XYZ file of C-alpha atoms in Angstrom:
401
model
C -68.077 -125.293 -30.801
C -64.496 -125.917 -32.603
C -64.040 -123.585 -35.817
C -63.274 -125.109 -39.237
C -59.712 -124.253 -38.427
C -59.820 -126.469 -35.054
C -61.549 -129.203 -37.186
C -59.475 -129.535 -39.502
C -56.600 -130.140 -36.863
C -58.684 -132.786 -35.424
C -58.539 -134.623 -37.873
C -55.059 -133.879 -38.846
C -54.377 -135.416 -35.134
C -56.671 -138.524 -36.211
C -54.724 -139.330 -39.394
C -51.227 -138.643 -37.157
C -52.497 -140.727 -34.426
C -53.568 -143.746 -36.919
C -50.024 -143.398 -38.561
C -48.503 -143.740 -35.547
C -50.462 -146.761 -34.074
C -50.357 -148.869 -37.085
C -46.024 -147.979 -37.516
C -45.613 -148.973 -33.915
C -47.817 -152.503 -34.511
C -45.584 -152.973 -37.554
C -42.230 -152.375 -35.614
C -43.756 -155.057 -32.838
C -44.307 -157.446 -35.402
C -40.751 -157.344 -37.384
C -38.651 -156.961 -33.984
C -38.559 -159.520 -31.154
C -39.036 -157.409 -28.394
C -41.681 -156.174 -25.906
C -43.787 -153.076 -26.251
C -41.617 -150.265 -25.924
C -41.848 -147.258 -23.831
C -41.528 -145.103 -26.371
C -44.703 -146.353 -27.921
C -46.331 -145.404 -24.300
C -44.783 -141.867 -25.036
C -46.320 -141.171 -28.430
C -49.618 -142.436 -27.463
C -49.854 -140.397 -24.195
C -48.443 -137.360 -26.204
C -50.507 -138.118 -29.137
C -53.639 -137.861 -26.186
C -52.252 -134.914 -24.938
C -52.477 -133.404 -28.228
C -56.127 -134.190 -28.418
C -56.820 -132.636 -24.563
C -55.459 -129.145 -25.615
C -57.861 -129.664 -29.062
C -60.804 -130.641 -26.787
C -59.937 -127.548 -24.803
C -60.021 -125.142 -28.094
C -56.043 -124.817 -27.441
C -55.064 -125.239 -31.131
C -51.225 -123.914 -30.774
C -50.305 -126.452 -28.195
C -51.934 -129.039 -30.018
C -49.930 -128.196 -33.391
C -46.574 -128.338 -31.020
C -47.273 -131.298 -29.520
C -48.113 -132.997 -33.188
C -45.085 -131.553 -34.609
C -43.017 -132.760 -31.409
C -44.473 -136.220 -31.484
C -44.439 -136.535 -35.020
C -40.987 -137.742 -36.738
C -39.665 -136.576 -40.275
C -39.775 -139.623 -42.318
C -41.698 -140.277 -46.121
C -44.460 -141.994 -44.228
C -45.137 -138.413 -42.512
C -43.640 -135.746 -45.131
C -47.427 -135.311 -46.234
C -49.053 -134.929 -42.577
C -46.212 -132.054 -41.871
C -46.393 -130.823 -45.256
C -50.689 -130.412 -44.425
C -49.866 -128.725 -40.807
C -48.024 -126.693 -42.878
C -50.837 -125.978 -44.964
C -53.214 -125.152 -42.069
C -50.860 -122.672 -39.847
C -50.384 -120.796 -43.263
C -54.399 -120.650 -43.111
C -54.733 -119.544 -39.904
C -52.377 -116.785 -40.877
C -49.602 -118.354 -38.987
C -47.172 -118.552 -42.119
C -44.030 -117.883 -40.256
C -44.697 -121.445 -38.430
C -45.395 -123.232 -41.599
C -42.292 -121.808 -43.330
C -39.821 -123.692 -39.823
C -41.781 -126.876 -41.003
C -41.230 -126.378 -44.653
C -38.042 -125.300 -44.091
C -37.299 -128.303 -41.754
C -38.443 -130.634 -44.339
C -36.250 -129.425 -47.048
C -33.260 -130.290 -45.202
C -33.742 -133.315 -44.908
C -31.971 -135.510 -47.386
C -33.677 -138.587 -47.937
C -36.767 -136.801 -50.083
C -37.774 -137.694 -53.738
C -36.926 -135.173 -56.165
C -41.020 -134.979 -56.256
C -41.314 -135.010 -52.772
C -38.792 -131.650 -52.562
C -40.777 -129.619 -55.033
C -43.950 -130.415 -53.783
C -42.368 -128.422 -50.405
C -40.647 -125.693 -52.292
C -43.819 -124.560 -53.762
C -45.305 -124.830 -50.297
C -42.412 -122.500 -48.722
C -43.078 -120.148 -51.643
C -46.835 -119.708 -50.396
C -45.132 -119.331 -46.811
C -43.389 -116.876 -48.223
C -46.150 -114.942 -50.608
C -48.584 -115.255 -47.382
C -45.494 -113.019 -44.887
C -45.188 -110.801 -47.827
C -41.805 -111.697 -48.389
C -42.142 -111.749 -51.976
C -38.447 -111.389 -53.562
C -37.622 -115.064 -51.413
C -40.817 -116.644 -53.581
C -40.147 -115.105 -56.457
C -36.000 -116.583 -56.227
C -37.542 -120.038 -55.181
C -39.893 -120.139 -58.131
C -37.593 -118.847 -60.679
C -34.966 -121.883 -59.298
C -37.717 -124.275 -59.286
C -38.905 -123.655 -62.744
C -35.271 -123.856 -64.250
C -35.165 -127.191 -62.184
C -37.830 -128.996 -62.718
C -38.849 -131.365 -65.311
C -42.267 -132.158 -63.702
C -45.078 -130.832 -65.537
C -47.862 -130.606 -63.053
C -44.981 -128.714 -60.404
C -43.895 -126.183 -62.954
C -47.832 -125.266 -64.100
C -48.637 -124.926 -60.100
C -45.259 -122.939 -59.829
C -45.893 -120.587 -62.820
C -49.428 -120.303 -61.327
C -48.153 -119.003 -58.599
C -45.689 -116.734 -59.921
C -47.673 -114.705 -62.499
C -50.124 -114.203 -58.962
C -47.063 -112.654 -57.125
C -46.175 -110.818 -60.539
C -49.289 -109.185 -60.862
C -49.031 -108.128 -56.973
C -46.125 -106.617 -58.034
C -47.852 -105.219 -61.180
C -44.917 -106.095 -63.540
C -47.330 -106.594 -65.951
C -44.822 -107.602 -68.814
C -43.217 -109.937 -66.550
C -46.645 -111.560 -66.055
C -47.702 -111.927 -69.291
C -44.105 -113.680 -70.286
C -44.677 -116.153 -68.252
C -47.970 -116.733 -69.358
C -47.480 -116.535 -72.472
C -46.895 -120.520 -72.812
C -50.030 -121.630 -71.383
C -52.680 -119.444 -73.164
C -53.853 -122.010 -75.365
C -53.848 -125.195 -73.041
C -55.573 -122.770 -70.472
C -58.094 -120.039 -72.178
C -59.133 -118.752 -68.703
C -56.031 -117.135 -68.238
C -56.579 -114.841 -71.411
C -59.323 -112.592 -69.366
C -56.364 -111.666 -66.705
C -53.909 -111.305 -69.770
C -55.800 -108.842 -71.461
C -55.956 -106.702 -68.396
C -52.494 -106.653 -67.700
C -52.250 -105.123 -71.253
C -54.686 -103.053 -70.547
C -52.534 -101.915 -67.411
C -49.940 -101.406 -69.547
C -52.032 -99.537 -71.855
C -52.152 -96.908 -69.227
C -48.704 -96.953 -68.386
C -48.126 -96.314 -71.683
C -51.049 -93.370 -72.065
C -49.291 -91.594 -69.046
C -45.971 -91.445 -70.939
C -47.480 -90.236 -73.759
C -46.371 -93.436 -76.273
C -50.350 -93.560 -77.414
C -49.250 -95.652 -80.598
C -47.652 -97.969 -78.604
C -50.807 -98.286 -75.989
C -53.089 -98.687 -78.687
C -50.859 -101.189 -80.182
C -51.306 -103.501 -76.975
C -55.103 -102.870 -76.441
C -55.827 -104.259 -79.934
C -53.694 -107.320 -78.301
C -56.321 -107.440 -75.452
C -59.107 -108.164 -77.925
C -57.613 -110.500 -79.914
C -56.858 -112.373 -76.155
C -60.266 -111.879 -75.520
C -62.767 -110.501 -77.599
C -65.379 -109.620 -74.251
C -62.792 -107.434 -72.748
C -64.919 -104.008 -72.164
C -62.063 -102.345 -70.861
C -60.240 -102.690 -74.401
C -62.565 -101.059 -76.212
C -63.297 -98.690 -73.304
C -60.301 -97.038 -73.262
C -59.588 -97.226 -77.210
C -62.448 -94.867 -77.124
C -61.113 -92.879 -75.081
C -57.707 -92.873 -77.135
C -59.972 -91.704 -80.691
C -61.377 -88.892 -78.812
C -58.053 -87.481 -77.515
C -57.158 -88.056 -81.487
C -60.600 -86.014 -82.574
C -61.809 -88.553 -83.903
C -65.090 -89.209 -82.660
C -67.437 -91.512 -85.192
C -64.632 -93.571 -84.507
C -64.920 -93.107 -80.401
C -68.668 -93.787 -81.027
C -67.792 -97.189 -83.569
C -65.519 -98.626 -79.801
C -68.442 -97.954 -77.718
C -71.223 -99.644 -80.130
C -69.505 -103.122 -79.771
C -69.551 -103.269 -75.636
C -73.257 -103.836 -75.610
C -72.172 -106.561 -77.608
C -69.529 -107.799 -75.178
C -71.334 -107.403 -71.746
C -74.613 -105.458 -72.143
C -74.445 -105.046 -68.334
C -71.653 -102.656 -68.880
C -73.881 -100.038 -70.632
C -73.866 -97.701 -68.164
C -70.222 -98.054 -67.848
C -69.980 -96.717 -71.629
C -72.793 -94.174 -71.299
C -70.246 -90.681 -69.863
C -68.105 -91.153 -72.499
C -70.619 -91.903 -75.680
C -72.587 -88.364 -74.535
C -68.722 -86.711 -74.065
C -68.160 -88.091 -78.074
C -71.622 -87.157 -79.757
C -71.591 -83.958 -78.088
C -67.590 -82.838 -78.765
C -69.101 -83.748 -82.651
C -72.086 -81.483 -82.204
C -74.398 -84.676 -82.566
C -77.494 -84.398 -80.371
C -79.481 -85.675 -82.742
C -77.116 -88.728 -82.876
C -76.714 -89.256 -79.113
C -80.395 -89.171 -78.510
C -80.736 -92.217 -81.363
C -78.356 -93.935 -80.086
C -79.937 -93.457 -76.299
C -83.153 -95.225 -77.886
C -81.640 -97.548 -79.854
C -79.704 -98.680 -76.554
C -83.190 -98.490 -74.510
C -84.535 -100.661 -76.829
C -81.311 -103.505 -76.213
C -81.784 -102.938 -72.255
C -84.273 -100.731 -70.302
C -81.412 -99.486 -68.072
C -82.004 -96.696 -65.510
C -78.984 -94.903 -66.507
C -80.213 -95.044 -70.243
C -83.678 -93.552 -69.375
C -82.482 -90.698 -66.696
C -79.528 -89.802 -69.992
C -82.816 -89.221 -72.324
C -84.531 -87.309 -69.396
C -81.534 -84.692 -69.369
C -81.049 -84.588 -72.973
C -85.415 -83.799 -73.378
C -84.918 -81.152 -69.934
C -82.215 -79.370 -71.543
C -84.327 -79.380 -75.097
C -87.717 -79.071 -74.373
C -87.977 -78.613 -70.904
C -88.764 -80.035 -67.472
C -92.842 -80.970 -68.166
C -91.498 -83.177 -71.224
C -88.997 -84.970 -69.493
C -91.396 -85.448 -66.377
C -93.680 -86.705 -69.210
C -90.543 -89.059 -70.765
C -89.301 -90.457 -67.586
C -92.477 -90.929 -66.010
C -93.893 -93.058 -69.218
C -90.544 -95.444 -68.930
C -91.092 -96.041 -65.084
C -94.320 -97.540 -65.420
C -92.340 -100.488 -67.243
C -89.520 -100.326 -65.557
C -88.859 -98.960 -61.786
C -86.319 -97.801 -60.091
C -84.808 -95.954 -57.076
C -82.796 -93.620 -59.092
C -85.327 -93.184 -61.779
C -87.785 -92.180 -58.932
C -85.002 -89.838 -57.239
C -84.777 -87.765 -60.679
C -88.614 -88.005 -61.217
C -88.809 -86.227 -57.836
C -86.060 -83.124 -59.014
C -88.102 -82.777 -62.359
C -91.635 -82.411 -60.330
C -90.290 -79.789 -57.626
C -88.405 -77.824 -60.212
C -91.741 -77.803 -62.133
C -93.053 -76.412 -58.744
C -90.995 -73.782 -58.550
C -90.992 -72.690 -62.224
C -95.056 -72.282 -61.644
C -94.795 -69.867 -59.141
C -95.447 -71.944 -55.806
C -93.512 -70.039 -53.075
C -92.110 -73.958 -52.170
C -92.198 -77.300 -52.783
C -95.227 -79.435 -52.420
C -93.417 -80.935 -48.109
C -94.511 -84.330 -49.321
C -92.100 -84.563 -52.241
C -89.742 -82.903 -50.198
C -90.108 -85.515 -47.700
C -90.107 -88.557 -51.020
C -86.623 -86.978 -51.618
C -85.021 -87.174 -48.050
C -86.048 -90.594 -48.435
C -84.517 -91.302 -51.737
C -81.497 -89.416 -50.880
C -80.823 -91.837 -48.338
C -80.812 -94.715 -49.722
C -79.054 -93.933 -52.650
C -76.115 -92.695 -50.370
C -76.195 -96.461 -49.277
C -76.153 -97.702 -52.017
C -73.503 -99.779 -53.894
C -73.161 -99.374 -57.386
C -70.973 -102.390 -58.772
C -70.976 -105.750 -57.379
C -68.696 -108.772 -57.843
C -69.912 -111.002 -59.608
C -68.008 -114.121 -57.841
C -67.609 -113.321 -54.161
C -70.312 -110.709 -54.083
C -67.776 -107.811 -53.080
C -69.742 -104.410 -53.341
C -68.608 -101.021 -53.920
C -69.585 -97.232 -55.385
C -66.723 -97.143 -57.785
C -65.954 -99.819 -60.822
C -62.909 -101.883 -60.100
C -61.171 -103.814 -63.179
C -59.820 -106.438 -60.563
C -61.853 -106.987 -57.529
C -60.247 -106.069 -54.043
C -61.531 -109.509 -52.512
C -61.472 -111.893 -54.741
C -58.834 -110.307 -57.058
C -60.285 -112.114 -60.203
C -60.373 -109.627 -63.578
C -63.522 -108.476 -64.826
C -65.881 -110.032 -62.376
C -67.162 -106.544 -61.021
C -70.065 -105.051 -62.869
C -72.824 -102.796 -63.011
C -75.855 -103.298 -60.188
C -78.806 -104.046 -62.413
C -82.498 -103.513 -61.458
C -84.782 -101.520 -59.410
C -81.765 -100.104 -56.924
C -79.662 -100.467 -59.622
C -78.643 -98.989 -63.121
């Protein structure tokens, strides 16, 4: 069966092999001559083309298309879409000779030429060649008075930018379109964030804090902001106001509660607040029955009032709400509650209950993309696969948080 890829040249070949049928018909009709042989050639080529497709032979198809095909503004858009498709099947060298090719010619609307310019840069951004997109953006932009060429162009710039992670160099660019586009304010306030951290590791804290505050005013659900503002107080000592940061992200994106949870303990207990940690542990259980909220409640009893009352605790909460890791903890309290009795060892069944739950919580993923479904143990700001900002959260539910 042909792949999407072989498809799509298919009917690439179709729209070629129309365009050539009804040019030659056109040319018979305006000149006073027979049927030429030439028009024999590009039909038996144009054939040909479609034998090598039939036979799942994709590259000699594209050659003979290209061959075939002349370089005139009634084909500009079928070469500029072959283009397209090598550069999809990862064959961006090829589509850069036909980009390339097309720019030299001279005849080509001033519309025409930057529609292939931004094409060559994506040749360019897919080989990696990144300082020759970069030049050809930065010329087109100065260039170009069209509006929808310079938005796709500065589109495609910040992307290479933030490859690059010149973070400030990103956001100057899109600075401009901020209001006409609010979507790009999520990726904006991340960059600052990035910065942020720059900033942290050189120890200019005023100035990091400075462009985190920025990040929230960009957007107000950025987590991250307020994440690492926290994180800022506390190096400062001051930890109500730690505490104040970390109160709003439920607020933001509750799923990001056990994202908040390490360094809210860390700030109550640096202030010598257990009292205060454990309210705020409730008050939280009471916004979302998390996991990760009731096994934080089971330490804090354990460490307080021992292992029957957290057995007690945890076991009362996973009645309403189970879960794989709340049943992996349950497990620890009841065999150290074994051992404290006296039992020479552990009851062999819960033994064999915590092999099990071992294994699958080695296997399992922690955050998930919330987009393209990408899955991993640790959080990532900007996901691998998709590389949209902030999509990756917190797995939620019964093998989750």
């Amino acid at each position: 069966m042909l792949d999407v890829a072989l498809l799509s040249v298919l009917l690439v070949a179709i729209a070629i092999g129309y365009g050539l049928g009804y040019r030659q018909a056109g040319r018979r009709r305006h000149r006073s001559q027979p049927p030429e042989t030439s028009s024999q050639a590009l039909s038996r080529d144009y054939f040909v083309g479609l034998n090598y497709l039939l036979n799942e032979q994709p590259d000699e198809a594209i050659n003979t298309f290209i061959n075939v095909l002349t370089v005139n503004s009634d084909t500009v858009e079928t070469h500029i879409a072959l283009g397209k498709l090598l550069r999809a099947r990862g064959e961006a060298d090829k589509a850069v000779s036909i980009h390339q090719n097309l720019l030299a010619r001279p005849a080509l609307s001033p519309y025409t030429n930057e529609h292939i310019q931004l094409e060559l840069a994506r040749d360019f951004v897919a080989l990696g060649v990144h300082d020759r997109a970069q030049r050809l953006l930065n010329a087109l932009l100065e260039n170009s008075s069209d509006e929808e060429h310079c938005y796709a162009a500065k589109q495609l710039l910040v992307d290479l930018l933030e490859r690059e992670k010149a973070w400030q160099q990103a956001l100057d660019v899109i600075q401009p379109l901020l209001k006409q586009h609010p979507k790009m304010r999520r990726p904006a306030a991340h960059w600052l964030c990035e910065l942020a951290l720059e900033e942290i590791s050189e120890s200019s804290r005023a100035l990091a804090k400075k462009h985190l505050k920025k990040a929230l005013q960009l957007d107000e659900k950025c987590v991250r902001a307020n994440l690492l503002l926290a994180e800022l107080e506390m190096d400062n000592g001051h930890y109500g106001r730690a505490i104040e940061r970390l109160d709003c992200i439920p607020g933001q994106e509750i799923s990001h509660i056990p994202t908040m949870l390490p360094v809210l303990k860390h700030a109550y207990l640096r202030n010598e607040d257990e009292a205060g940690y454990e309210a705020h542990l409730y008050q939280l259980l009471e916004q979302a029955p998390y996991t990760s909220i009731i096994i934080a409640l089971g330490h804090l009893v354990h460490h307080r009032d021992g292992v029957d009352k957290a057995i007690e605790l945890i076991g009362e909460h996973l009645r309403a709400v189970p879960s794989l890791g709340g049943l992996d903890y349950l497990i620890d309290l009841y065999i150290e509650s074994q051992r404290l009795s006296g039992k020479p060892a552990p009851d062999t069944r819960l033994l064999l209950l915590k092999h099990h739950t071992d294994a699958l919580l080695l296997n399992r993923n922690r955050h998930r993309c919330q987009r393209c479904g990408f899955a991993s143990d640790a959080l990532h700001w900007q996901c691998p696969s998709c590389r949209f900002w902030g999509t990756i959260k917190p797995v939620i539910g019964v093998e989750g948080e």
